[in-house]
Short mmCIF file of C-alpha atoms in Angstrom, two decimals:
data_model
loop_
_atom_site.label_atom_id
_atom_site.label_comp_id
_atom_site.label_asym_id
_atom_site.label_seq_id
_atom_site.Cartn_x
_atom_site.Cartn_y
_atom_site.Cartn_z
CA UNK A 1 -26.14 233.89 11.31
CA UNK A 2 -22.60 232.35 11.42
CA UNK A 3 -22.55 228.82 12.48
CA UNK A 4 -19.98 226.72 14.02
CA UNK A 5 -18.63 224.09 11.89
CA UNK A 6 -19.03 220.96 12.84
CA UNK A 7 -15.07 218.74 12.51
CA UNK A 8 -12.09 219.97 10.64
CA UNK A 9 -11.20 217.78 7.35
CA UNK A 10 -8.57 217.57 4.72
CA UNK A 11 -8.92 218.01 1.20
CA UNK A 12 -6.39 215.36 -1.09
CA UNK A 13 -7.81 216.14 -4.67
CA UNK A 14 -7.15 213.24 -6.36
CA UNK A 15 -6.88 215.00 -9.41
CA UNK A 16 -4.36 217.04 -8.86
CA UNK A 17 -3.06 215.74 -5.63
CA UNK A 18 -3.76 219.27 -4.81
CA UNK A 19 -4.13 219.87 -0.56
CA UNK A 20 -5.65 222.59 1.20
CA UNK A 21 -4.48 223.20 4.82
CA UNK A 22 -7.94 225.32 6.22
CA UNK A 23 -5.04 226.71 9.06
CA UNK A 24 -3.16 228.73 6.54
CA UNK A 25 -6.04 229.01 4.23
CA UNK A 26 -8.11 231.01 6.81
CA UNK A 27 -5.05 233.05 7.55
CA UNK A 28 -3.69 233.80 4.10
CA UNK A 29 -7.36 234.91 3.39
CA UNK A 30 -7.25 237.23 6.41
CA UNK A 31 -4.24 239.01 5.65
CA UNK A 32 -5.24 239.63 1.74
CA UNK A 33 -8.52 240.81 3.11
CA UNK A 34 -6.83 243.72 5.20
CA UNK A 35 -5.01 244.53 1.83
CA UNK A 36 -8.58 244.78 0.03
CA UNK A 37 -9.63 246.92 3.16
CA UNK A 38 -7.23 249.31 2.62
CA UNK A 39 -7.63 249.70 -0.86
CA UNK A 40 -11.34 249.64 -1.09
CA UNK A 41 -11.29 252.70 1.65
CA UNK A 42 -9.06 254.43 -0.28
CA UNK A 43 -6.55 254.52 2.53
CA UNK A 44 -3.51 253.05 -0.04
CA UNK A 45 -1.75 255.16 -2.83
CA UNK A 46 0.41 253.22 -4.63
CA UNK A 47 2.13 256.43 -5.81
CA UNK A 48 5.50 256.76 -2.80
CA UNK A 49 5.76 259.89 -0.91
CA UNK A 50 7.38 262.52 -2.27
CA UNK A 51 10.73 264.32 -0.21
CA UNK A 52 9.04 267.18 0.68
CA UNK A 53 5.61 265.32 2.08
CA UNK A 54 7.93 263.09 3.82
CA UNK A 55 10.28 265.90 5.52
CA UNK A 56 6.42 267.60 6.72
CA UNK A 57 5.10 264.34 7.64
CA UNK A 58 8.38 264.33 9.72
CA UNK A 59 8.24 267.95 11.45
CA UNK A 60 4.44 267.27 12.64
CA UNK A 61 5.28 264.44 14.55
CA UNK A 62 8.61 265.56 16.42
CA UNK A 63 6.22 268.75 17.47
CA UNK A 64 3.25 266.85 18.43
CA UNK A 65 5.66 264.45 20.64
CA UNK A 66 8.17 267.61 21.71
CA UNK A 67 11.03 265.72 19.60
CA UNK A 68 14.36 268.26 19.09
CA UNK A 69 13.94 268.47 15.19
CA UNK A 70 17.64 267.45 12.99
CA UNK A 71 18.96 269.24 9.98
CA UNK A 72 18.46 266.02 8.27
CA UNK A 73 14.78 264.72 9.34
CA UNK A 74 15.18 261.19 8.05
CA UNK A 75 11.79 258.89 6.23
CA UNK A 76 13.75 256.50 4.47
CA UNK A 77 12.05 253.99 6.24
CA UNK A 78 9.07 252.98 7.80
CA UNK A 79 8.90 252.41 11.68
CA UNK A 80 6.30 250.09 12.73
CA UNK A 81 5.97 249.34 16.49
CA UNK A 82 4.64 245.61 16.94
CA UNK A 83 2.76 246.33 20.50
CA UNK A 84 -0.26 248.19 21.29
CA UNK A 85 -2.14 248.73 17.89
CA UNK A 86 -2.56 252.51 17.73
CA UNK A 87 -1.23 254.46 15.08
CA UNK A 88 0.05 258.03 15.32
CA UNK A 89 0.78 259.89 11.82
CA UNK A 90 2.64 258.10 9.21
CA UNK A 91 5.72 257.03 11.72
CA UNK A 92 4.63 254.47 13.75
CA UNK A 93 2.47 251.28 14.37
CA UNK A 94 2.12 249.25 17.45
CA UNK A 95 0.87 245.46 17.26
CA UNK A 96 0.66 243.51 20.53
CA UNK A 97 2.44 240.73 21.56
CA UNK A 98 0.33 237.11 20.42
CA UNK A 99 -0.07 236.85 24.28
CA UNK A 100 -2.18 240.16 25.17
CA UNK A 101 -0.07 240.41 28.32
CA UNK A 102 -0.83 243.84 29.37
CA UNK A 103 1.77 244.58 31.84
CA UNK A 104 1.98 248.33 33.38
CA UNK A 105 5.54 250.22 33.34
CA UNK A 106 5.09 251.12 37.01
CA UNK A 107 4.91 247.86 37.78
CA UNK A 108 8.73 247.24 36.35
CA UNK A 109 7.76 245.38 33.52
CA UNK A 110 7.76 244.99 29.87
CA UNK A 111 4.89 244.14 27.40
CA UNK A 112 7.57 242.68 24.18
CA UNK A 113 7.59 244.70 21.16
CA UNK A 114 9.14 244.97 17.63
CA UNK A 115 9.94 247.84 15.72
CA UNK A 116 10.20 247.10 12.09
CA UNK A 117 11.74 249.31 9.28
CA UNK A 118 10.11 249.22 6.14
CA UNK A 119 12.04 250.53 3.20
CA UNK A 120 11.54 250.64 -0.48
CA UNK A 121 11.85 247.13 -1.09
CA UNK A 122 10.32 246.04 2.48
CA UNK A 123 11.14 245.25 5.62
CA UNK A 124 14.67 246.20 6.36
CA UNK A 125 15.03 245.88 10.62
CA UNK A 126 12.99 244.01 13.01
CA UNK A 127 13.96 245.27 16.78
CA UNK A 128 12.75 243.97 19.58
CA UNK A 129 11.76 247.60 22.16
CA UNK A 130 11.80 247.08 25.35
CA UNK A 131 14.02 248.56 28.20
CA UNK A 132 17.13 246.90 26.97
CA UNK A 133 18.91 247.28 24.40
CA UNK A 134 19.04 244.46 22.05
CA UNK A 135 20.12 242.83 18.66
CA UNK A 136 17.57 243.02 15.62
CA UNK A 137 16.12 239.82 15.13
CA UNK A 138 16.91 237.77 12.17
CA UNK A 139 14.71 238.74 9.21
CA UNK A 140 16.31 237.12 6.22
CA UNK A 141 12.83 235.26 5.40
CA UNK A 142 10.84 238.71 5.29
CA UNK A 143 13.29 240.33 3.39
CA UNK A 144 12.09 241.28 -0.82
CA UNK A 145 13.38 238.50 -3.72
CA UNK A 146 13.88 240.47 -7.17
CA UNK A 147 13.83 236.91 -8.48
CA UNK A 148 10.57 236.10 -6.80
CA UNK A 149 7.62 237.56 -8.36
CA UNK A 150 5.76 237.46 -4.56
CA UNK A 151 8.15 237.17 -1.46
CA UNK A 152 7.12 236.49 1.91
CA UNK A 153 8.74 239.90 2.18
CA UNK A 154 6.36 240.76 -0.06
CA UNK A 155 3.43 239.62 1.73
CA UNK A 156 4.44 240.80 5.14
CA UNK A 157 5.09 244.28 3.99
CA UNK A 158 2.00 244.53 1.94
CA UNK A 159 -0.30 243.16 5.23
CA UNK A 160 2.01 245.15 7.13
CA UNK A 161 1.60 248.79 5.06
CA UNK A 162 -2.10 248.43 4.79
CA UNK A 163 -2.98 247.74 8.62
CA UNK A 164 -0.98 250.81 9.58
CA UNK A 165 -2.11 253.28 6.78
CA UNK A 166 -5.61 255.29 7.12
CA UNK A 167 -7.31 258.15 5.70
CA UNK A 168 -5.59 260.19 8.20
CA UNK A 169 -2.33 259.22 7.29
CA UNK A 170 -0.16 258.41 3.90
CA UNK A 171 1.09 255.77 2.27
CA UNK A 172 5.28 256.02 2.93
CA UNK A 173 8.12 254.74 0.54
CA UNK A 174 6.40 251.27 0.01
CA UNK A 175 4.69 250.11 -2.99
CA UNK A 176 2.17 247.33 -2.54
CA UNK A 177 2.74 245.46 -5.64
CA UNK A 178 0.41 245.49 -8.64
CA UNK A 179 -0.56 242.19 -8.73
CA UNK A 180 -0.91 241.93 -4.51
CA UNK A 181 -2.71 245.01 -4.71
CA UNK A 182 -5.48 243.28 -8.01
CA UNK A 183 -5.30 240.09 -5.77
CA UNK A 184 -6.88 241.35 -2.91
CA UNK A 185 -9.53 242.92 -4.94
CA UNK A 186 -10.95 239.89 -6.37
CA UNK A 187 -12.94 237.59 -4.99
CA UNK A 188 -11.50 234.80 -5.28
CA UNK A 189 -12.71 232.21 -2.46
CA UNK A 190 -15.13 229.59 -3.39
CA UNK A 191 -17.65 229.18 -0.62
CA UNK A 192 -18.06 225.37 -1.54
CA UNK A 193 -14.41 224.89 -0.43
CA UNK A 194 -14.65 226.63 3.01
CA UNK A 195 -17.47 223.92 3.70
CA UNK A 196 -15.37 221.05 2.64
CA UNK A 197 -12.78 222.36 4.97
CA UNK A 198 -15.29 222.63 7.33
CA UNK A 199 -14.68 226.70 8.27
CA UNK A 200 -18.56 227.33 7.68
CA UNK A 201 -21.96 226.10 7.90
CA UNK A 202 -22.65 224.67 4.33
CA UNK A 203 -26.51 226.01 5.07
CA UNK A 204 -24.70 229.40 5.41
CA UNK A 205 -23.91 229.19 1.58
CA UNK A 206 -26.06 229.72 -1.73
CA UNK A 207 -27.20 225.87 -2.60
CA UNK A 208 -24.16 224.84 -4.81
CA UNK A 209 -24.02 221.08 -3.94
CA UNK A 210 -26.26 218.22 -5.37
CA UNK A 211 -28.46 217.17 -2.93
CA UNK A 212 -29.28 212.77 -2.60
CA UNK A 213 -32.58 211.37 -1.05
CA UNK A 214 -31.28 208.08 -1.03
CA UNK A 215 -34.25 206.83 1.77
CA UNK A 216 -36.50 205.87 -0.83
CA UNK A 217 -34.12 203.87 -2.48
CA UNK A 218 -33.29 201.95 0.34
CA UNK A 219 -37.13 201.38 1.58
CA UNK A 220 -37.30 199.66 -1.88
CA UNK A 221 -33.91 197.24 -1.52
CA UNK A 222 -35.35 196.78 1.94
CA UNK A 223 -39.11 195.34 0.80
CA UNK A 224 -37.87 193.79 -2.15
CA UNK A 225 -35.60 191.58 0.07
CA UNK A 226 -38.27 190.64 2.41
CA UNK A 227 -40.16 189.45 -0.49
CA UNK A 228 -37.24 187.48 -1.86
CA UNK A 229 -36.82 186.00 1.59
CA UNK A 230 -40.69 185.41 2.34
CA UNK A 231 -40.91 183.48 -0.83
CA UNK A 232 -37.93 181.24 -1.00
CA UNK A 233 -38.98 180.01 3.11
CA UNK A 234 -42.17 179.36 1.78
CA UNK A 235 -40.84 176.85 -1.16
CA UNK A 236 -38.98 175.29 1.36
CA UNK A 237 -41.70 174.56 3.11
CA UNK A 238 -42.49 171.66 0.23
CA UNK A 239 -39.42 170.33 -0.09
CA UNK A 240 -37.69 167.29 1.69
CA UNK A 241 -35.51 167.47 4.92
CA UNK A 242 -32.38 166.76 2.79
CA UNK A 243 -33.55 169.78 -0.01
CA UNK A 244 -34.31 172.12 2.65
CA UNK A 245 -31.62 171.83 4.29
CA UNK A 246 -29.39 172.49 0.98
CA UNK A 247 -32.02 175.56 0.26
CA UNK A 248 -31.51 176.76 3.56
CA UNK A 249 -27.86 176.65 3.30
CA UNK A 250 -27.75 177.91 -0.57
CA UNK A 251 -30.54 181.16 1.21
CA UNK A 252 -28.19 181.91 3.50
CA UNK A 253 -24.84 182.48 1.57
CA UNK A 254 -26.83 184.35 -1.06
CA UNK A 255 -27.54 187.32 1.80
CA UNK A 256 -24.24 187.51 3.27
CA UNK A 257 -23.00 187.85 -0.75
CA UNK A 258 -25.77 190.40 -1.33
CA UNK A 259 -24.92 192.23 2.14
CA UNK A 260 -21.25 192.12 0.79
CA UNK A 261 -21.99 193.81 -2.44
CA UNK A 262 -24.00 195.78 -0.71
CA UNK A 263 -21.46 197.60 1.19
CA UNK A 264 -19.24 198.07 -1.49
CA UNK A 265 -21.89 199.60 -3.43
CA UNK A 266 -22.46 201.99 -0.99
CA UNK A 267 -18.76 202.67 -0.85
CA UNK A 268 -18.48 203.30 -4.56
CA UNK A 269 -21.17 205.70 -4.17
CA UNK A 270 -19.49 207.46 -1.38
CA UNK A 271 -16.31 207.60 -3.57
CA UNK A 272 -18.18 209.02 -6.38
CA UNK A 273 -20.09 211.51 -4.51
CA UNK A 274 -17.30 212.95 -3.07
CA UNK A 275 -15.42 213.37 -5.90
CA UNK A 276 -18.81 214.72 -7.69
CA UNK A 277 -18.64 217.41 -4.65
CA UNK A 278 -15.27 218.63 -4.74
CA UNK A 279 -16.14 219.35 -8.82
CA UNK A 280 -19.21 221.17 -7.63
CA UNK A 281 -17.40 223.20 -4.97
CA UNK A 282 -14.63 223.83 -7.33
CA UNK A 283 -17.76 225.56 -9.28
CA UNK A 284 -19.37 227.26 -6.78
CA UNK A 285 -20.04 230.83 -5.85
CA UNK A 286 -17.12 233.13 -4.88
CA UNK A 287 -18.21 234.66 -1.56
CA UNK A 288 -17.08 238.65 -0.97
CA UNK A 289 -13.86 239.19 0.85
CA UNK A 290 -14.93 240.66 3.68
CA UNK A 291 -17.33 237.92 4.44
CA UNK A 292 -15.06 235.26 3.95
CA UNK A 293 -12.90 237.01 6.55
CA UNK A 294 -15.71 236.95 9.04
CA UNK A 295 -15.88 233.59 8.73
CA UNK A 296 -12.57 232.79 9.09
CA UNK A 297 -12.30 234.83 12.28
CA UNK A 298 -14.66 232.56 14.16
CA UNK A 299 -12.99 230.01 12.59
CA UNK A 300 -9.83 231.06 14.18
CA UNK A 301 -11.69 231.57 17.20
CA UNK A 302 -13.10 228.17 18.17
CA UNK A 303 -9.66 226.39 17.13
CA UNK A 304 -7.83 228.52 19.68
CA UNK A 305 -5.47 230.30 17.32
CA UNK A 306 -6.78 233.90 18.15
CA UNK A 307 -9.03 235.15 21.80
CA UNK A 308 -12.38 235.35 21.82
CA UNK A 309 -11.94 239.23 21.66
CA UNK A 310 -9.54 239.95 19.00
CA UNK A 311 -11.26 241.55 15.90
CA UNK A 312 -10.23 241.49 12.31
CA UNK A 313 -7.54 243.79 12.89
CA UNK A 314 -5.63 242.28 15.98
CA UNK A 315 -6.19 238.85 14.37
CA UNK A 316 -3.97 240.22 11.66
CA UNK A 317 -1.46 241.82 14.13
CA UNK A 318 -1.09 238.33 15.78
CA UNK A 319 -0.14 236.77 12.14
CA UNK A 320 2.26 239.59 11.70
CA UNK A 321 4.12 239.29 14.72
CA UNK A 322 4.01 235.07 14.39
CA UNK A 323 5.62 236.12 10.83
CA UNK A 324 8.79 237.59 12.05
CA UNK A 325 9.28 235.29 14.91
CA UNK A 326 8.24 231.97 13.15
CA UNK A 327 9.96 231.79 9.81
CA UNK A 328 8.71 227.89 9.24
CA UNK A 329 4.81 229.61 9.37
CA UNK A 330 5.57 232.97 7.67
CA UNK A 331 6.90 231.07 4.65
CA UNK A 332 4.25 228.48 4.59
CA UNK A 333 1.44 231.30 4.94
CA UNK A 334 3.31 233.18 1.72
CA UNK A 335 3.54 229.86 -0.27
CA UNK A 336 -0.26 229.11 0.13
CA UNK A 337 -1.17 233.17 -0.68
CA UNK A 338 1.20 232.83 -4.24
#
């Protein structure tokens, strides 16, 4: 059973002065997990399409939609419809607007939508379709860096390829690269760190923490200071007005010191615990992509950055579309995937 989590927490490892943001954490691992969909279904070839499967590809779809065929069917590109999420052949993919406004046509309205062109080397055009004719959106922060061995180009057109290729249809001129494509096949999430960020239940996870019964411990410090206190009242007792007094005094100051000290014990110990658990968690299990993915879904889900009803897949198309019109989040999400 998935379990809310309970706060949301930052991790500073002192170490390394490493920081995990759980927002692009959860998302990164969502869109690498579509990638590993895709592959493990056997629904990406990383070989390209040739000419000729390109040019039928082409032909099927102007006669199912009663399109006037050209001399020069053109492929070179991939158009992806960010809109409705339904895919038809190889030429188009539709991934609704963030806001799930579903507005009818008869009604003289528009639901937004982008139309991307993916090339060889990624997206090439991003162009907002609606009943006007517009200007293509700027894109220069999803375009594909030769100097870059992962671009948020990269990463967008990867997400991007896989979401809107299935065993009914084939993969087009885009590549996923090599070392996207191995990424997404490993698992590489550590189900200790997901509880320190507080995006599952750590009961939901194999035991990978040490566990402290410090009660015991504390019943014993408790009686033993009773003692201590029962005893020195009762040689007070037998001493003079003046020497009691000065006992009294001398009693007192000794269990504020020793409450002192207490607390910063039990801060040390705090310290040290928590630095013992972000070594464990380092060292726990790897969870399975796809379950890490479910996870992060709710996640997603009770911090308001997805509905209640999207699924895996229209999470994914929400990222996407927040990628080409948010360039500050796009390149974030592709710095924390490298």
């Amino acid at each position: 059973m998935l379990r809310r989590p309970q706060k949301l927490v930052y991790l500073n490892f002192s170490a390394s002065t490493l920081r995990l943001q759980s927002s692009y954490l959860v998302t990164s691992v969502i869109i690498y997990w579509v990638i590993l969909r895709g592959a493990l279904d056997g629904d990406i070839f990383l070989e390209k399409c040739t000419v000729k499967n390109v040019q039928e590809v082409t032909t099927a779809f102007k006669a199912e939609h009663s399109v006037e065929p050209t001399d020069e069917p053109k492929c070179a590109t991939n158009e992806i419809d960010i809109e409705r999420a339904s895919i038809s052949k190889c030429m188009s993919f539709d991934i609704e607007h963030p806001s799930m406004l579903k507005v009818n046509l008869a009604t003289g309205q528009h639901t937004p939508m982008i139309r991307c062109h993916i090339g060889i080397t990624g997206l090439k055009t991003a162009i907002p379709h609606d009943l006007d004719v517009v200007e293509p959106l700027p894109i220069d922060h999803l375009r594909g860096e030769e100097m870059r061995v992962h671009s948020t180009g990269d990463w967008f057109a990867s997400a991007l390829t896989v979401l809107s290729t299935s065993s009914q249809t084939m993969l087009w001129n885009y590549k996923v690269p090599t070392a996207i494509f191995a990424f997404s096949q490993r698992e590489s999430i550590l189900c200790g760190v997901l509880a320190l960020l507080c995006i599952i239940d750590e009961s939901a996870t194999p035991e990978w923490a040490t566990k402290y019964n410090d009660e015991e411990e504390e019943r014993e410090t408790v009686m033993r200071k009773l003692r201590e206190s029962s005893r020195a009242m009762m040689r007070e007792m037998s001493l003079s007005p003046a020497e009691k007094a000065k006992a009294f005094r001398e009693r007192v100051s000794k269990k504020h010191d020793e409450w002192f000290e207490g607390l910063n014990a039990i801060r040390r110990r705090g310290a040290q615990r928590a630095d013992t658990r972000i070594v464990e968690a380092v060292q726990s299990p790897k969870w399975d992509n796809k379950l890490v993915a479910e996870h992060n879904l709710l996640w997603l889900k009770w911090t308001g950055h997805v509905q209640e009803s999207h699924d895996l897949r229209r999470a994914v198309e929400v990222l996407l579309w927040r990628m080409v019109k948010e360039p500050p989040f796009a390149r974030d999400l592709a710095h924390t995937l490298d």
